[in-house]
XYZ file of C-alpha atoms in Angstrom:
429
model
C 1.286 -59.436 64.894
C 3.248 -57.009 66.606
C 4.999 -57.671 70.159
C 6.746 -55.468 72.642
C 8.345 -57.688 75.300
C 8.931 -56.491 78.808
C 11.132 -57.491 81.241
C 11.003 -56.398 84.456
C 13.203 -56.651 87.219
C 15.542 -54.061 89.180
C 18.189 -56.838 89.130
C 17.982 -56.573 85.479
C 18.932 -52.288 85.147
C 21.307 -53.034 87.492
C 23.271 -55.150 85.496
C 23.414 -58.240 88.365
C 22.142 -60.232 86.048
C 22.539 -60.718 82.026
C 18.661 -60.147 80.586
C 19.082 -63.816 78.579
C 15.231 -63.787 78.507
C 14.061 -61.224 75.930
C 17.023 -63.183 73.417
C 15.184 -66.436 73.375
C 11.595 -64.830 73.447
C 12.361 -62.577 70.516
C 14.104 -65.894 68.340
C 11.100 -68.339 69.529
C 8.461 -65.647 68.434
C 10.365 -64.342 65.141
C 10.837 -67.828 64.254
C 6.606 -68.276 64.420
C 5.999 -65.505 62.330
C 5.676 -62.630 65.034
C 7.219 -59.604 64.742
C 9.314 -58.466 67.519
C 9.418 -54.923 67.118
C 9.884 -53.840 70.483
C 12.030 -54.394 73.717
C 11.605 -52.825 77.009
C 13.081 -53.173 80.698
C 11.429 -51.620 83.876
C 12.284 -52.111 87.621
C 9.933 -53.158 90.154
C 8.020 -49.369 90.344
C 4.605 -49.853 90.198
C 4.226 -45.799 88.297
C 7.236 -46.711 85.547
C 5.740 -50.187 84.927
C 2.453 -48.119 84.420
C 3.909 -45.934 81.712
C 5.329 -48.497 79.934
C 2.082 -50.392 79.460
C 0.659 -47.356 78.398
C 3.348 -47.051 75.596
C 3.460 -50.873 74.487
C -0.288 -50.910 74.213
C -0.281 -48.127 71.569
C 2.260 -49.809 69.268
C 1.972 -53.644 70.001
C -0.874 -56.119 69.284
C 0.766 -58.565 72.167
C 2.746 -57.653 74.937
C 4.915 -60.115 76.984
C 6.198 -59.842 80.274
C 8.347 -62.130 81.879
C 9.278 -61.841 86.204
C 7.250 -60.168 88.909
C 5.041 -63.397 89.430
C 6.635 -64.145 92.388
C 5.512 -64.327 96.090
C 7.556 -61.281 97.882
C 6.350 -57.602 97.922
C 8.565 -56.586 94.817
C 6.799 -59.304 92.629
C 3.561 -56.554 90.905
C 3.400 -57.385 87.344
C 0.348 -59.560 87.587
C -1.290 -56.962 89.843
C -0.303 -53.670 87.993
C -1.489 -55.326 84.694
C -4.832 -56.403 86.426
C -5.563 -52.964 87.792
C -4.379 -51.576 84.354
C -7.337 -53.581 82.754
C -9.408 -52.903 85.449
C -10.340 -56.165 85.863
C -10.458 -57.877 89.941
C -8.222 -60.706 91.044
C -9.121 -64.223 92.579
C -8.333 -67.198 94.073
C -8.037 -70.140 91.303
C -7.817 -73.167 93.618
C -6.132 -75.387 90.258
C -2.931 -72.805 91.016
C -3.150 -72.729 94.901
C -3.484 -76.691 94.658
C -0.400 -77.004 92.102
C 1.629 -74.798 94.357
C 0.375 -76.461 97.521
C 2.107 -79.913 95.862
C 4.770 -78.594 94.752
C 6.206 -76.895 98.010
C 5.005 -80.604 99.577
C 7.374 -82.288 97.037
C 10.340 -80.214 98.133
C 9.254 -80.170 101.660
C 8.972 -76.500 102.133
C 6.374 -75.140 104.527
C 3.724 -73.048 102.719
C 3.820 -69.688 103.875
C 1.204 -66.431 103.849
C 3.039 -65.125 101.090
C 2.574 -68.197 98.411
C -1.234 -67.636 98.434
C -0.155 -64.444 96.232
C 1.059 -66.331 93.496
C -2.595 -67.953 93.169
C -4.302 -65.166 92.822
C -5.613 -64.539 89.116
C -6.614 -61.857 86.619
C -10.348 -62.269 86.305
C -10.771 -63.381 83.012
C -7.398 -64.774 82.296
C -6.083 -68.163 80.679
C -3.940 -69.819 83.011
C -0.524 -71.371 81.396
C 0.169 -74.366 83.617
C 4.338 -73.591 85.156
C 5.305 -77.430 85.541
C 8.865 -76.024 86.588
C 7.810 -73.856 89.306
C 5.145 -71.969 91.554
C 4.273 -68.898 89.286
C 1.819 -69.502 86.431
C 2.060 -67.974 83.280
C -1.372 -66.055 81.953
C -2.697 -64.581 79.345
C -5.349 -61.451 79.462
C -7.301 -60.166 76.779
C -8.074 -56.518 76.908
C -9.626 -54.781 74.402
C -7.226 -54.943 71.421
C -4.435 -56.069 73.095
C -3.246 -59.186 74.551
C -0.695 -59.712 77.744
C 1.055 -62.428 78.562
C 2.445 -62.632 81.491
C 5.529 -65.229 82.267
C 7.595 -66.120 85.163
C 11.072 -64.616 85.444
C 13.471 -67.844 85.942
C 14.881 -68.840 82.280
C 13.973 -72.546 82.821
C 10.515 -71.632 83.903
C 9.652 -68.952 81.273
C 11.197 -71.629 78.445
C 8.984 -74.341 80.327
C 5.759 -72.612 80.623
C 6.651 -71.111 76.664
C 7.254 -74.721 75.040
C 4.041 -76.788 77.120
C 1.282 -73.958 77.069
C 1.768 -70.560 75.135
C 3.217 -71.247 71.922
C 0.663 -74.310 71.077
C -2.017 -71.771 72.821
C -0.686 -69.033 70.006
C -0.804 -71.239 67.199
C -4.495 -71.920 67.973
C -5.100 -68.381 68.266
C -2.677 -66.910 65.206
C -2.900 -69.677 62.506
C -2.424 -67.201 59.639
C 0.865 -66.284 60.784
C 2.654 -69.116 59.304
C 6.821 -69.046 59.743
C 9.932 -67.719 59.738
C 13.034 -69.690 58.888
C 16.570 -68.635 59.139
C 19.473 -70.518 57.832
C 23.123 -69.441 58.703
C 26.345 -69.771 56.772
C 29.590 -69.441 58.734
C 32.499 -67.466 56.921
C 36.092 -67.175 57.782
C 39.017 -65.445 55.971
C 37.005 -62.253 55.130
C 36.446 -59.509 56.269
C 32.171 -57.870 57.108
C 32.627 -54.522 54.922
C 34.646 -56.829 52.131
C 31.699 -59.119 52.202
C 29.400 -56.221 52.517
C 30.690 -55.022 49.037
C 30.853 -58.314 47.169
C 27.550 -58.844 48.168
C 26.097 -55.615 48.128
C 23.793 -56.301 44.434
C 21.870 -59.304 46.449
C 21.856 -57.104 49.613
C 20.473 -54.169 48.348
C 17.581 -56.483 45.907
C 16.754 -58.763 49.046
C 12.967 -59.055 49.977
C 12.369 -62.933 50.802
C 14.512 -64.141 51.798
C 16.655 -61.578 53.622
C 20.138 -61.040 54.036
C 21.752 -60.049 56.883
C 26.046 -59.976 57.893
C 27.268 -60.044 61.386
C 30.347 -60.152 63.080
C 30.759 -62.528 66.019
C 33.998 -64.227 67.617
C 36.114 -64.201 64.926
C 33.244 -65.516 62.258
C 31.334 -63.518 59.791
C 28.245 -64.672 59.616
C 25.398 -64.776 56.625
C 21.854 -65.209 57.680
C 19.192 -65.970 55.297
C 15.632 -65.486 56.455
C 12.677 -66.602 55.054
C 8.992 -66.084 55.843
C 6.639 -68.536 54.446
C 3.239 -70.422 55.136
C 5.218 -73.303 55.715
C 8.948 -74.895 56.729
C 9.212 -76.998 53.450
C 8.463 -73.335 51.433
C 10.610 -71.450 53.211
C 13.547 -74.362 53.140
C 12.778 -73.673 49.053
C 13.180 -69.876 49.610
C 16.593 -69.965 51.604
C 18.032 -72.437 49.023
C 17.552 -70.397 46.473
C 19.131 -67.449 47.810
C 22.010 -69.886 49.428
C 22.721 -70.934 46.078
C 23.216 -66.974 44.755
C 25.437 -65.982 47.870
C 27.825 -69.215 47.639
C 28.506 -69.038 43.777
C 29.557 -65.469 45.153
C 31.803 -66.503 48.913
C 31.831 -70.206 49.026
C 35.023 -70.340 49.028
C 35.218 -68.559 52.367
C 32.346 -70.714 53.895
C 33.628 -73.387 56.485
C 30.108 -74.282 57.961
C 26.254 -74.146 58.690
C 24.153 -72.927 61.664
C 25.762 -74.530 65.001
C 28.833 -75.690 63.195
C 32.134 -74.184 64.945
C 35.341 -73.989 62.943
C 36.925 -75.934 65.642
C 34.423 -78.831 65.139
C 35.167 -78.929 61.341
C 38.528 -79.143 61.293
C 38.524 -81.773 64.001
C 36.359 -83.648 61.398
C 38.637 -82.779 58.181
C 41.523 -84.057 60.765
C 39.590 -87.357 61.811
C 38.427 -87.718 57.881
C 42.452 -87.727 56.856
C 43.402 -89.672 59.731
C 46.047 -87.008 61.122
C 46.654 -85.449 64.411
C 47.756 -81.341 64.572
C 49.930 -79.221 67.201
C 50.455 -75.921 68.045
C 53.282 -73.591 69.086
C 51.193 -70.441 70.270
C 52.857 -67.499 71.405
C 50.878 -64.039 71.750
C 47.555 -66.354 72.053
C 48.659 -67.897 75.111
C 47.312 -71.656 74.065
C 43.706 -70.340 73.285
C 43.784 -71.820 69.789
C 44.273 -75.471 71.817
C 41.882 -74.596 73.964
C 39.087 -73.883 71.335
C 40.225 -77.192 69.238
C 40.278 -79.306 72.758
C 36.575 -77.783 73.683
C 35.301 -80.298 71.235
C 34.260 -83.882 72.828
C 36.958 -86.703 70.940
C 39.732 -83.976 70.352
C 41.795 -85.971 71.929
C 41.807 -88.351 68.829
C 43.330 -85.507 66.606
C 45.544 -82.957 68.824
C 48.348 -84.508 70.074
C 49.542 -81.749 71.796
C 50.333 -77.633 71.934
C 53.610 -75.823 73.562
C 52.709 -72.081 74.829
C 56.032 -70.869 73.643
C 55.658 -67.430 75.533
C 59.441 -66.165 75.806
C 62.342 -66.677 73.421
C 64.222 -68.911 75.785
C 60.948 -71.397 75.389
C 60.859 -71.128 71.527
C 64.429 -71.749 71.268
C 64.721 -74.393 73.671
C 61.273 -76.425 73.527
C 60.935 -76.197 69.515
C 64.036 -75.563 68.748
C 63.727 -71.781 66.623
C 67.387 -70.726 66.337
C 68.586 -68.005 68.242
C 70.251 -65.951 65.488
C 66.527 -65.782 63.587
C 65.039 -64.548 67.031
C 67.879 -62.124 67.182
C 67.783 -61.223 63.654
C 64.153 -61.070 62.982
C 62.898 -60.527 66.288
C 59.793 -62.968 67.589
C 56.798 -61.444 65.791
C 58.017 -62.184 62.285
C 57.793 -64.951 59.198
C 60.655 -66.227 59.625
C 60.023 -67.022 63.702
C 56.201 -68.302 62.628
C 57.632 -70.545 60.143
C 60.588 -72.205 62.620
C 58.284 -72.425 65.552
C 55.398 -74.724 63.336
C 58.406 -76.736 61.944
C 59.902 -76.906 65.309
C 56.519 -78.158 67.203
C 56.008 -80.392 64.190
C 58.674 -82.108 64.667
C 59.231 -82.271 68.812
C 55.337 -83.100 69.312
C 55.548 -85.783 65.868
C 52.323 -84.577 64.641
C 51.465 -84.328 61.322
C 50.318 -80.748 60.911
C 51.534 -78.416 62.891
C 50.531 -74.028 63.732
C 52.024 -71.394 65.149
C 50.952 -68.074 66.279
C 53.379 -65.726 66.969
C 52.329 -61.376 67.121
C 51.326 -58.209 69.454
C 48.335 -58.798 71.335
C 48.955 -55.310 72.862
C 47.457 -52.988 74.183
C 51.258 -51.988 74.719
C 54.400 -53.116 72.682
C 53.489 -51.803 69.262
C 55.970 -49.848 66.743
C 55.163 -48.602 63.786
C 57.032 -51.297 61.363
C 55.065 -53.841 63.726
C 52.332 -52.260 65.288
C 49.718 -53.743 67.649
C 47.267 -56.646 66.174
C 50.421 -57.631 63.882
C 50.203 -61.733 63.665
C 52.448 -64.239 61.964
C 50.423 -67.665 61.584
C 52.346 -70.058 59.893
C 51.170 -73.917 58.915
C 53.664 -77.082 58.455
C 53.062 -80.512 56.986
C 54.831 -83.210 55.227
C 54.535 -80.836 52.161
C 56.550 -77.900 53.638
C 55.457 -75.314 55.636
C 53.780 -71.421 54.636
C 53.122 -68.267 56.644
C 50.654 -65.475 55.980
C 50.587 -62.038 58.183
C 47.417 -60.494 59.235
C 46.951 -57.467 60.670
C 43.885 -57.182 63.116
C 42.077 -54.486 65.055
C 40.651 -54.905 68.608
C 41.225 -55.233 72.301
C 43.806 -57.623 73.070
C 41.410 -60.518 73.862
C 39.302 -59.570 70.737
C 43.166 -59.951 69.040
C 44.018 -63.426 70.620
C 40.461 -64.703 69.593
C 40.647 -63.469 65.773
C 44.116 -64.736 65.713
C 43.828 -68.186 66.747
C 40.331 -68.520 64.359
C 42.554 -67.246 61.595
C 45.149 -70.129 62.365
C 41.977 -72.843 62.747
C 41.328 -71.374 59.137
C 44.619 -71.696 57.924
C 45.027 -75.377 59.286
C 41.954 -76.240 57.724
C 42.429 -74.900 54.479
C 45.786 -76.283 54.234
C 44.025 -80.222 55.123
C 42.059 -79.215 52.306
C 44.903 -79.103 50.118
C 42.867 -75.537 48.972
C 45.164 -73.498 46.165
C 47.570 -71.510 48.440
C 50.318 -68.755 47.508
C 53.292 -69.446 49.683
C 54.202 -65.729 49.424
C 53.399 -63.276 52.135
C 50.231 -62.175 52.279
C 48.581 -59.300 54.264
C 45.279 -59.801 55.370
C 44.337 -56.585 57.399
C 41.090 -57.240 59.546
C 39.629 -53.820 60.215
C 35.659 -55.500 60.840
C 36.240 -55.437 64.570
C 33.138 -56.877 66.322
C 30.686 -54.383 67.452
């Protein structure tokens, strides 16, 4: 079944507020077995909302709408829909009565205006809204349905999750579903990936492949559409099984795992506790491992060494390899995770140390240049990367790229102490 989602909504063209509705829609419905082919916002005009019905109706089967259910003036989807299938409006008492209640319950006077939100499509299903005033509904009109939702996110999930997905799986049970499975990559680069992978990309039919960018983590996504959960978990193992013989050495995690989470476990598995000396990345590498609930039972603590003065006094890198070398170098990265290592007493310890930019570049050490360097018991080993970016997009990819290198050194995976240039020239998009 085709679907062309609507949201509507001045607010939303705008830009006041971020459209977080048509996201969750588009996974709930994809996920069911619909196909989301189509996205499309209007403001509150009563002509454009017109002409977009008239285009959704030609290439959808179902069209969604979500806002304009409201009580004021501006709130016309459920009218402009009605008089686009030319069918009257009424009173349905069941709505007037839930509103009624619900105002009661929050002791807010019922005003003129509310007795718009009971007013019905003739011929619509109402979709009880437990969450607020508005109703959802759905109207059947000659070979199309509409389905009309409130705007609020908590409402539209509400009314969603209670009344119209059980109401579609009545009404569509030959869709059957669509799984996706995700595997979460660091240490590689999208078009590097792209390439090793291009013979399974370029075969795929079910499951499919997809590679995305995001927040310093390529990600894999295999989707699978089946007749059931238990065939499609079949499908996506398969096809999991073909792309990790390939990567799995880059893979760190599944779905909603976050790098930060798994090396907190590897940490809490090995019983040690890590540090960092950050410099360019301004303690966001802490900050990501300390987002996770219980990181306080692994990081025992992080020194934003900013300035030279701090990296030579705090942890202790000598002045002659800061004057020699300069800051963004091995030799600094290397002194400063020693150095923090040893002042903090931790038993892993990372540094960052680079150009963030946007200024500050040359061309022996140009802007994105980063020194991460990791020290344990064992010794301690540096690698250089080179990344592209803004300079938050830099500090972000940096300080995943040291979460990577702390985990892989837990690991105990086969490193070569040598330099090594990694240049990252996927920048998200």
């Amino acid at each position: 079944m085709r679907v062309e989602i609507i949201t509507t909504g001045t607010e939303l063209l705008l830009g006041e507020i971020i459209n977080t509705n048509f996201t969750w829609l588009a996974q709930e419905l994809n996920q069911r077995g619909f196909d989301v082919l189509y996205q499309t916002t209007v403001g509150d005009n009563p002509a454009r909302m017109k002409e977009v019905l008239d285009i959704a109706v030609k290439r959808a089967d179902i069209v969604i709408t979500s806002g304009g259910l409201g009580p004021t003036r501006g709130d016309i989807t459920k009218e402009i829909i009605a008089e686009y299938c030319n069918v009257d409006m009424y009173m349905n008492l069941e709505v007037w009565n839930h509103i009624h209640e619900m105002l009661s319950r929050r002791n807010i006077c019922i005003a003129a205006n509310n007795e718009k939100q009971a007013l019905v499509p003739s011929g619509a299903i109402v979709l009880h809204n437990e969450a607020g005033t508005a109703p959802g509904l759905v109207l059947e009109h000659d070979n199309t349905t509409f389905v009309m939702l409130p705007g609020p996110p908590f409402e539209l999930k509400t009314v969603c999750e209670k009344e119209l997905f059980p109401y579609f799986e009545q009404r569509f049970p030959h869709l059957g579903i669509i799984k996706s499975h995700t595997l979460k990559l660091r240490g590689i680069g999208e078009s590097n990936l792209a390439e090793i992978l291009d013979d399974i990309i370029v075969n795929q039919s079910n499951p499919t492949i997809a590679l995305y960018a995001r927040h310093g983590d390529i990600l894999i996504r295999l989707t699978a559409k089946a007749s059931a959960p238990e065939e499609a978990d079949v499908l996506i193992a398969g096809m999991q099984e073909k792309v990790e013989k390939i990567v799995g050495t880059y893979v760190y995690g599944y779905n909603h795992d976050t790098l930060p989470e798994v090396v907190g476990k590897e940490l809490l598995c090995r019983q040690k506790t890590i540090a960092f000396a950050e410099s360019c990345t301004g303690g966001l590498a802490t900050s990501l491992m300390t987002d996770v609930p219980g990181s306080s039972a692994y990081v025992k603590g992080s020194v934003v060494s900013y300035t030279d003065e701090v990296k030579n006094l705090v942890i202790h890198v000598s002045k002659t390899t800061l004057t020699k070398k300069g800051a963004v170098s091995e030799e600094v990265a290397l002194e400063m995770a020693e150095g923090v290592r040893e002042a903090i007493g931790s038993d892993i310890a990372v540094s960052i140390t680079g150009l963030a930019g946007p200024g500050g570049g040359t061309r022996k050490k140009p802007v994105g240049l980063v020194y991460i360097a990791v020290a344990d018991k064992n010794g301690s080993l540096c690698r250089k990367f080179v990344f592209n970016g803004t300079r938050t997009q830099i500090k972000q990819r940096a300080s995943m790229a040291a979460l990577g290198l702390a985990l892989d050194r837990l690991k105990e995976s086969p490193q070569n102490d040598s330099e090594e240039t990694i240049h990252d020239h996927d920048a998200e998009r």
